[in-house]
mmCIF file of C-alpha atoms in Angstrom:
data_model
loop_
_atom_site.group_PDB
_atom_site.id
_atom_site.type_symbol
_atom_site.label_atom_id
_atom_site.label_comp_id
_atom_site.label_asym_id
_atom_site.label_seq_id
_atom_site.Cartn_x
_atom_site.Cartn_y
_atom_site.Cartn_z
ATOM 1 C CA UNK A 1 23.895 7.743 -24.113
ATOM 2 C CA UNK A 2 23.316 8.873 -27.687
ATOM 3 C CA UNK A 3 20.834 11.645 -26.488
ATOM 4 C CA UNK A 4 18.682 9.170 -24.502
ATOM 5 C CA UNK A 5 18.456 8.572 -20.720
ATOM 6 C CA UNK A 6 20.211 5.288 -19.892
ATOM 7 C CA UNK A 7 20.130 5.278 -16.145
ATOM 8 C CA UNK A 8 18.058 7.280 -13.158
ATOM 9 C CA UNK A 9 19.060 6.953 -9.490
ATOM 10 C CA UNK A 10 17.074 7.732 -6.437
ATOM 11 C CA UNK A 11 18.721 8.865 -3.123
ATOM 12 C CA UNK A 12 17.528 9.106 0.454
ATOM 13 C CA UNK A 13 17.692 12.421 1.960
ATOM 14 C CA UNK A 14 20.991 11.266 3.569
ATOM 15 C CA UNK A 15 22.476 10.761 0.143
ATOM 16 C CA UNK A 16 21.949 6.747 0.124
ATOM 17 C CA UNK A 17 21.277 5.070 -3.160
ATOM 18 C CA UNK A 18 17.734 3.548 -2.857
ATOM 19 C CA UNK A 19 16.977 2.707 -6.439
ATOM 20 C CA UNK A 20 18.367 2.685 -9.885
ATOM 21 C CA UNK A 21 16.148 2.738 -13.190
ATOM 22 C CA UNK A 22 17.615 1.275 -16.397
ATOM 23 C CA UNK A 23 16.209 2.241 -19.782
ATOM 24 C CA UNK A 24 16.533 0.533 -23.148
ATOM 25 C CA UNK A 25 17.890 2.443 -26.114
ATOM 26 C CA UNK A 26 14.573 3.532 -27.229
ATOM 27 C CA UNK A 27 13.929 5.287 -24.103
ATOM 28 C CA UNK A 28 11.431 2.755 -22.666
ATOM 29 C CA UNK A 29 11.949 1.230 -19.096
ATOM 30 C CA UNK A 30 14.228 -1.874 -18.909
ATOM 31 C CA UNK A 31 14.296 -2.743 -15.305
ATOM 32 C CA UNK A 32 14.158 -0.937 -11.700
ATOM 33 C CA UNK A 33 16.594 -2.120 -8.988
ATOM 34 C CA UNK A 34 15.750 -1.534 -5.298
ATOM 35 C CA UNK A 35 18.427 -1.518 -2.538
ATOM 36 C CA UNK A 36 18.131 -2.120 1.217
ATOM 37 C CA UNK A 37 19.942 0.447 3.608
ATOM 38 C CA UNK A 38 22.838 -1.711 3.689
ATOM 39 C CA UNK A 39 23.128 -1.193 -0.020
ATOM 40 C CA UNK A 40 22.382 -4.855 -1.224
ATOM 41 C CA UNK A 41 19.602 -5.254 -3.861
ATOM 42 C CA UNK A 42 16.334 -6.524 -2.535
ATOM 43 C CA UNK A 43 13.876 -6.165 -5.233
ATOM 44 C CA UNK A 44 14.193 -5.922 -9.420
ATOM 45 C CA UNK A 45 11.230 -5.108 -11.484
ATOM 46 C CA UNK A 46 11.318 -5.841 -15.149
ATOM 47 C CA UNK A 47 9.593 -4.198 -17.920
ATOM 48 C CA UNK A 48 8.656 -5.298 -21.345
ATOM 49 C CA UNK A 49 7.264 -2.823 -24.036
ATOM 50 C CA UNK A 50 7.473 -0.332 -21.171
ATOM 51 C CA UNK A 51 4.970 -2.265 -19.132
ATOM 52 C CA UNK A 52 5.808 -4.478 -15.938
ATOM 53 C CA UNK A 53 6.550 -7.969 -16.711
ATOM 54 C CA UNK A 54 7.995 -9.484 -13.529
ATOM 55 C CA UNK A 55 8.936 -8.642 -9.771
ATOM 56 C CA UNK A 56 11.744 -10.468 -8.468
ATOM 57 C CA UNK A 57 12.358 -10.852 -4.617
ATOM 58 C CA UNK A 58 16.063 -11.162 -3.804
ATOM 59 C CA UNK A 59 17.754 -12.918 -0.785
ATOM 60 C CA UNK A 60 20.395 -11.200 1.464
ATOM 61 C CA UNK A 61 23.225 -12.218 -1.235
ATOM 62 C CA UNK A 62 21.046 -10.962 -4.177
ATOM 63 C CA UNK A 63 19.733 -14.303 -5.344
ATOM 64 C CA UNK A 64 16.033 -14.212 -6.581
ATOM 65 C CA UNK A 65 13.912 -16.251 -4.180
ATOM 66 C CA UNK A 66 10.583 -15.422 -5.500
ATOM 67 C CA UNK A 67 9.159 -13.867 -8.903
ATOM 68 C CA UNK A 68 5.698 -12.169 -9.317
ATOM 69 C CA UNK A 69 3.970 -11.313 -12.287
ATOM 70 C CA UNK A 70 2.326 -8.263 -11.030
ATOM 71 C CA UNK A 71 2.803 -5.620 -8.025
ATOM 72 C CA UNK A 72 -0.225 -6.699 -6.591
ATOM 73 C CA UNK A 73 0.807 -10.607 -6.548
ATOM 74 C CA UNK A 74 3.971 -9.316 -4.745
ATOM 75 C CA UNK A 75 1.951 -7.265 -2.185
ATOM 76 C CA UNK A 76 -0.439 -9.735 -1.323
ATOM 77 C CA UNK A 77 2.497 -12.350 -0.795
ATOM 78 C CA UNK A 78 4.435 -9.597 1.267
ATOM 79 C CA UNK A 79 1.369 -8.999 3.576
ATOM 80 C CA UNK A 80 0.656 -12.494 4.132
ATOM 81 C CA UNK A 81 4.534 -13.473 4.840
ATOM 82 C CA UNK A 82 5.962 -10.357 6.340
ATOM 83 C CA UNK A 83 3.700 -7.844 7.549
ATOM 84 C CA UNK A 84 4.628 -6.749 10.831
ATOM 85 C CA UNK A 85 2.118 -8.158 13.207
ATOM 86 C CA UNK A 86 2.439 -5.805 15.932
ATOM 87 C CA UNK A 87 1.234 -3.074 13.473
ATOM 88 C CA UNK A 88 -1.990 -2.251 11.852
ATOM 89 C CA UNK A 89 -2.885 -2.137 8.171
ATOM 90 C CA UNK A 90 -4.732 1.216 7.862
ATOM 91 C CA UNK A 91 -6.971 1.974 4.639
ATOM 92 C CA UNK A 92 -10.225 3.295 3.481
ATOM 93 C CA UNK A 93 -13.095 1.076 3.832
ATOM 94 C CA UNK A 94 -14.245 2.079 0.507
ATOM 95 C CA UNK A 95 -11.098 0.776 -1.140
ATOM 96 C CA UNK A 96 -11.468 -2.735 -2.798
ATOM 97 C CA UNK A 97 -7.934 -3.525 -2.786
ATOM 98 C CA UNK A 98 -7.569 -2.696 0.714
ATOM 99 C CA UNK A 99 -10.541 -4.954 1.630
ATOM 100 C CA UNK A 100 -8.882 -7.689 -0.582
ATOM 101 C CA UNK A 101 -5.588 -7.373 1.291
ATOM 102 C CA UNK A 102 -7.270 -7.687 4.681
ATOM 103 C CA UNK A 103 -8.902 -10.946 3.597
ATOM 104 C CA UNK A 104 -5.413 -12.160 2.780
ATOM 105 C CA UNK A 105 -3.271 -11.353 5.839
ATOM 106 C CA UNK A 106 -3.473 -12.361 9.486
ATOM 107 C CA UNK A 107 -2.626 -9.006 11.115
ATOM 108 C CA UNK A 108 -4.726 -6.203 12.634
ATOM 109 C CA UNK A 109 -6.638 -3.471 10.631
ATOM 110 C CA UNK A 110 -7.957 0.053 11.141
ATOM 111 C CA UNK A 111 -10.581 0.964 8.505
ATOM 112 C CA UNK A 112 -10.825 4.645 7.599
ATOM 113 C CA UNK A 113 -14.546 5.815 7.267
ATOM 114 C CA UNK A 114 -16.141 8.857 6.056
ATOM 115 C CA UNK A 115 -19.724 9.963 5.746
ATOM 116 C CA UNK A 116 -19.870 8.840 2.241
ATOM 117 C CA UNK A 117 -18.709 5.296 2.996
ATOM 118 C CA UNK A 118 -21.374 4.706 5.737
ATOM 119 C CA UNK A 119 -24.171 6.034 3.499
ATOM 120 C CA UNK A 120 -23.094 3.737 0.706
ATOM 121 C CA UNK A 121 -25.371 0.469 0.312
ATOM 122 C CA UNK A 122 -22.447 -2.003 0.745
ATOM 123 C CA UNK A 123 -21.414 -0.415 3.821
ATOM 124 C CA UNK A 124 -22.811 -3.225 6.056
ATOM 125 C CA UNK A 125 -21.173 -5.998 4.189
ATOM 126 C CA UNK A 126 -17.803 -4.264 4.131
ATOM 127 C CA UNK A 127 -17.859 -3.655 7.889
ATOM 128 C CA UNK A 128 -19.022 -7.312 8.494
ATOM 129 C CA UNK A 129 -16.226 -8.781 6.560
ATOM 130 C CA UNK A 130 -13.414 -6.858 8.607
ATOM 131 C CA UNK A 131 -11.175 -9.047 10.833
ATOM 132 C CA UNK A 132 -11.528 -6.185 13.525
ATOM 133 C CA UNK A 133 -14.202 -3.673 14.356
ATOM 134 C CA UNK A 134 -11.900 -0.757 14.550
ATOM 135 C CA UNK A 135 -12.251 2.470 12.810
ATOM 136 C CA UNK A 136 -10.959 5.804 12.257
ATOM 137 C CA UNK A 137 -13.740 8.361 11.456
ATOM 138 C CA UNK A 138 -13.566 11.800 9.801
ATOM 139 C CA UNK A 139 -15.967 13.374 12.138
ATOM 140 C CA UNK A 140 -18.500 13.218 14.957
ATOM 141 C CA UNK A 141 -21.459 12.833 12.611
ATOM 142 C CA UNK A 142 -19.877 9.728 10.904
ATOM 143 C CA UNK A 143 -19.040 8.307 14.207
ATOM 144 C CA UNK A 144 -22.711 8.341 15.174
ATOM 145 C CA UNK A 145 -23.696 6.981 11.628
ATOM 146 C CA UNK A 146 -21.158 4.099 12.023
ATOM 147 C CA UNK A 147 -22.401 3.136 15.446
ATOM 148 C CA UNK A 148 -25.872 2.879 14.149
ATOM 149 C CA UNK A 149 -25.180 0.856 10.951
ATOM 150 C CA UNK A 150 -22.979 -1.674 12.585
ATOM 151 C CA UNK A 151 -24.794 -1.889 15.863
ATOM 152 C CA UNK A 152 -22.158 -3.940 17.722
ATOM 153 C CA UNK A 153 -19.276 -3.281 19.975
ATOM 154 C CA UNK A 154 -16.701 -1.092 17.904
ATOM 155 C CA UNK A 155 -13.390 0.677 18.685
ATOM 156 C CA UNK A 156 -13.862 4.183 17.164
ATOM 157 C CA UNK A 157 -11.004 6.786 16.968
ATOM 158 C CA UNK A 158 -11.802 10.335 15.602
ATOM 159 C CA UNK A 159 -9.081 11.816 13.191
ATOM 160 C CA UNK A 160 -8.145 15.140 14.299
ATOM 161 C CA UNK A 161 -6.672 16.769 11.072
ATOM 162 C CA UNK A 162 -4.867 19.525 13.209
ATOM 163 C CA UNK A 163 -2.574 17.030 15.006
ATOM 164 C CA UNK A 164 -1.753 14.860 11.918
ATOM 165 C CA UNK A 165 1.438 15.101 10.029
ATOM 166 C CA UNK A 166 1.421 17.047 6.938
ATOM 167 C CA UNK A 167 1.674 13.964 4.791
ATOM 168 C CA UNK A 168 -1.421 12.331 6.630
ATOM 169 C CA UNK A 169 -3.338 15.617 6.775
ATOM 170 C CA UNK A 170 -3.359 16.657 3.290
ATOM 171 C CA UNK A 171 -6.626 14.880 1.480
ATOM 172 C CA UNK A 172 -5.750 12.519 -1.471
ATOM 173 C CA UNK A 173 -8.121 14.203 -3.594
ATOM 174 C CA UNK A 174 -5.975 17.306 -3.411
ATOM 175 C CA UNK A 175 -2.457 15.600 -3.797
ATOM 176 C CA UNK A 176 -1.065 15.809 -7.244
#
């Protein structure tokens, strides 16, 4: 529209519409609309001056049922209210946001641990605050360090990078 992008759409690999982004006349973001597999709107994200201003959760008929000021507020609410209790929330023990989510949710967790995490001065307090003592470690050496640091019954699994899906096998530091 007048040489400016007015709308951008995302499709699934099957060709189904998953989201639309709408732009203001000056090219800044106006809003994002996200859709369920049935094609109904489930979430709207509004922007002011190209910055997120509100997240709206919609019900099955498209009416707003909740509003949040930030993505973090929405995520915390979702984890508390809708996280599948038969699943596990997996994240790096070093990640403050992950630890915060764990304190807010009632579900199960598995903390990813590396050698540098175990060497961190705050590691013992991070581990003590976990709801379950279940860990994924990057190698055998980290596993031994973890056992010595925590010194209590643990459930530890060793990551085997050769058998991970490609999306999980690529270290985040190398991702662009």
